[in-house]
Tab-separated table of C-alpha atoms in Angstrom:
chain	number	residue	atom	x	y	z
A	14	UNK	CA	-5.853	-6.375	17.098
A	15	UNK	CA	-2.035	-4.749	17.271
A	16	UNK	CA	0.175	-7.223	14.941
A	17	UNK	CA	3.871	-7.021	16.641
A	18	UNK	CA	5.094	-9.121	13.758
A	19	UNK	CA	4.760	-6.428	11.152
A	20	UNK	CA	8.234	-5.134	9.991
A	21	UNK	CA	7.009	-3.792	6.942
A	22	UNK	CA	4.712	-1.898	4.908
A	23	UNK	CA	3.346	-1.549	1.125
A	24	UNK	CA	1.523	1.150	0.115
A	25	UNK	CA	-0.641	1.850	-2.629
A	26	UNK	CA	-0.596	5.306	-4.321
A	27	UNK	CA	-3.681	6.232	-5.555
A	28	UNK	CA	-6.611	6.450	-3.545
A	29	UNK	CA	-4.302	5.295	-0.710
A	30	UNK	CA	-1.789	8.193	-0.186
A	31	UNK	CA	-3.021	10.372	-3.157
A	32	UNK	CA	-6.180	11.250	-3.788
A	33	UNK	CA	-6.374	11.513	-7.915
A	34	UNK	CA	-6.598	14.984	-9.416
A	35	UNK	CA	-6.013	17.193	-6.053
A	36	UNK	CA	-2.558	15.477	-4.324
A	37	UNK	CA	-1.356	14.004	-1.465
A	38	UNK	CA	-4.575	13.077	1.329
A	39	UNK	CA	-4.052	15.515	4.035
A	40	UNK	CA	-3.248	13.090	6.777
A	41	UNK	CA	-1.000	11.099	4.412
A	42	UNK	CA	2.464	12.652	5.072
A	43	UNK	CA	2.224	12.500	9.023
A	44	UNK	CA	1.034	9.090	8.677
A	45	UNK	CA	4.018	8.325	7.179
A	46	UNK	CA	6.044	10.169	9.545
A	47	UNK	CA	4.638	8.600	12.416
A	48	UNK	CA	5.369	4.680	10.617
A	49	UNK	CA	8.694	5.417	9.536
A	50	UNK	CA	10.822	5.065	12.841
A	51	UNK	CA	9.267	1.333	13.229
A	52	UNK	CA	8.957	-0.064	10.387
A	53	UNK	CA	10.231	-0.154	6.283
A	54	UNK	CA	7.706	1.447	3.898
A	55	UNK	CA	7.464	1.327	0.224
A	56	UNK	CA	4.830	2.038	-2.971
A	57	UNK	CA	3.554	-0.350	-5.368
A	58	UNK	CA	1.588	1.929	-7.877
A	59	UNK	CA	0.065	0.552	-11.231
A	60	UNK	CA	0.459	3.695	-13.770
A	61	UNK	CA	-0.432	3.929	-17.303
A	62	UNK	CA	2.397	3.676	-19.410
A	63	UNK	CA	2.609	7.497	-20.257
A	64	UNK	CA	2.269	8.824	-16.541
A	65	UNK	CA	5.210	6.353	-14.952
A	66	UNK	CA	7.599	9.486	-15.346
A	67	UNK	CA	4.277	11.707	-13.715
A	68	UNK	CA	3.591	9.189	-11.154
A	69	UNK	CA	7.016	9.319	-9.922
A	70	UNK	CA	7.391	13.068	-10.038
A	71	UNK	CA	4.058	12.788	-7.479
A	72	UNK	CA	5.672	10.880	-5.121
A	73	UNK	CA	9.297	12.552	-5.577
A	74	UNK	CA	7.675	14.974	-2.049
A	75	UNK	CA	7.742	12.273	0.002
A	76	UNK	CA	10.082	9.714	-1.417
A	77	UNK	CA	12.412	9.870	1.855
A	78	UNK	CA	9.685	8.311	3.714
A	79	UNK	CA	9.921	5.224	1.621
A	80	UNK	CA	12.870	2.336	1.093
A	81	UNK	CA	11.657	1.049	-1.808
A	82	UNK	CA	9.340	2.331	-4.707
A	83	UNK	CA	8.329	0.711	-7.865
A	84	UNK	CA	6.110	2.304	-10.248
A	85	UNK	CA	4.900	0.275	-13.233
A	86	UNK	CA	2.333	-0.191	-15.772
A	87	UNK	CA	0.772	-3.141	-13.786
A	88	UNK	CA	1.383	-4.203	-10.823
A	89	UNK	CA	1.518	-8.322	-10.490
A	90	UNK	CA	2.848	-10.612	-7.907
A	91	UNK	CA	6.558	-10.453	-9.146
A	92	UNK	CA	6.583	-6.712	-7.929
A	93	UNK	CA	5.758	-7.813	-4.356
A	94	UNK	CA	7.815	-10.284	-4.067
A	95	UNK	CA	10.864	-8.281	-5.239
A	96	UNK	CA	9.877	-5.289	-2.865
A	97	UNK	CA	10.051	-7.631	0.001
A	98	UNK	CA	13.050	-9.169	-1.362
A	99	UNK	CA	14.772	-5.508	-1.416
A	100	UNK	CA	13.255	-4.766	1.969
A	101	UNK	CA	14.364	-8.319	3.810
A	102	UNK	CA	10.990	-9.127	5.205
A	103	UNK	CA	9.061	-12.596	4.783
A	104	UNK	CA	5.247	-12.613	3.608
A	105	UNK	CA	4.258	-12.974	6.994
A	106	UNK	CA	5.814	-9.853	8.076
A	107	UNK	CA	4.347	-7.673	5.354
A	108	UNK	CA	1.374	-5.350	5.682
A	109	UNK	CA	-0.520	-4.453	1.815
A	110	UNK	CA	-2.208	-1.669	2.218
A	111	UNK	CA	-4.371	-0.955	-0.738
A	112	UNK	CA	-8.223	0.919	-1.386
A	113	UNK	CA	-8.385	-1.991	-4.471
A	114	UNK	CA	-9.360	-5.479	-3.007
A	115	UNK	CA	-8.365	-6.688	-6.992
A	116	UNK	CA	-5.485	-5.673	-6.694
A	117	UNK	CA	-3.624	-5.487	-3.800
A	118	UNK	CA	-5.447	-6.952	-1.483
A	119	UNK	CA	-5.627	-10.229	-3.770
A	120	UNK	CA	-2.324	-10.310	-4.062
A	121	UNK	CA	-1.171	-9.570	-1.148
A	122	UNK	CA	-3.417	-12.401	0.071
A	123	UNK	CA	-2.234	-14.893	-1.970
A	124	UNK	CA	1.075	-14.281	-0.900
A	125	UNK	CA	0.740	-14.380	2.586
A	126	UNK	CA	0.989	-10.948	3.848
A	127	UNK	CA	-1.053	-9.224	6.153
A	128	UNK	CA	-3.800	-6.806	4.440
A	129	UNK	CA	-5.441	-3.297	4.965
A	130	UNK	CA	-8.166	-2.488	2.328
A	131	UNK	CA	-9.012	1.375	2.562
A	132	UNK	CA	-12.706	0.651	2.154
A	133	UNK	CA	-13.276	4.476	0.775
A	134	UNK	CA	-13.169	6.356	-2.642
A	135	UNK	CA	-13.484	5.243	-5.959
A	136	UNK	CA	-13.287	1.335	-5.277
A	137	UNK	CA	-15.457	0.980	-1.915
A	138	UNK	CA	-17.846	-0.998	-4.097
A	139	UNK	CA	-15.577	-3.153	-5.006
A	140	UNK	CA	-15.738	-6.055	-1.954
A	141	UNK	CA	-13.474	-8.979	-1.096
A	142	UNK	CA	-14.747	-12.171	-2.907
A	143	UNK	CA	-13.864	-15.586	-2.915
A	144	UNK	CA	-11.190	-15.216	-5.429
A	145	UNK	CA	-9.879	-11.832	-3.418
A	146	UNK	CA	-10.298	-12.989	-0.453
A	147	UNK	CA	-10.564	-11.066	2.457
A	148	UNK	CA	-8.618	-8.656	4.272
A	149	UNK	CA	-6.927	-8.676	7.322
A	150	UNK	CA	-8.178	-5.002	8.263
A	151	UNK	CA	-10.462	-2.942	7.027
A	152	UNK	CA	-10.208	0.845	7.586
A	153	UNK	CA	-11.427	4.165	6.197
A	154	UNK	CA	-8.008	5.564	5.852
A	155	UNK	CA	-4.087	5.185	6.159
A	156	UNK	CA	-4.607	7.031	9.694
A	157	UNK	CA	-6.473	4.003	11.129
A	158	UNK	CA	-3.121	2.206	10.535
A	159	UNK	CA	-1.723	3.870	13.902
A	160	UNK	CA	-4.661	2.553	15.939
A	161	UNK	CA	-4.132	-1.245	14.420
A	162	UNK	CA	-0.461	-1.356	14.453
């Protein structure tokens, strides 16, 4: 199910490029690698309000992969919107990739972007509902992203 009308991505940090306490997932930085050439890429991550400065400092490594990154203490519709604002891409030409389905996923949704819910880690309990609403794709990792798009 290749989507030719993707132009951009949004990435989730945490359990999506990081894995929490040990660093960056090891496939994570030639994933990014491999989607940079075709298409924008940014990070959406939610952060409690003392570890903005620390999330940022995580991501500083592999920053130049990205056009846009917002780090915040929550992460709401307004910060999608003005990420795909900054990168000049519609809704429809969006890709959310997130391992929350409350988060993301929703709001990515409800905006009308594609979605990819990493259905692994920490939140791989936590399934689509009605209010969520489904995802586009689901995968086990950011790798499976080179075999959909």
């Amino acid at each position: 199910m290749k989507n030719k009308k993707i132009k951009a991505i949004i990435f989730d940090w945490a359990g999506t490029l990081y894995e929490k306490n040990k660093g960056l997932f090891p496939y994570s930085e030639n994933v990014l690698q491999e989607l940079k050439p075709k298409y924008k890429l940014a990070v959406i991550s939610k952060a409690v309000s003392n570890s903005v400065e620390e999330r940022l400092n995580q991501i500083n490594g592999i920053k130049h992969y990205f056009n846009f990154i917002i780090a915040e203490i929550d992460k709401t519709p307004e910060h999608y919107t003005k990420c795909m604002r900054k990168l000049k891409v519609k809704p429809e030409e969006t890709l959310v990739v997130d391992d929350r389905t409350l988060r993301g996923i929703q709001i990515g949704n409800k905006l009308g972007c594609k979605t990819a819910w990493i259905e692994k880690g920490e939140y791989s309990n936590e399934l689509p509902t009605e209010e969520t609403g489904n995802p586009y794709y689901t995968i086990k990792s950011i790798e499976d992203l080179l075999t959909i798009l």
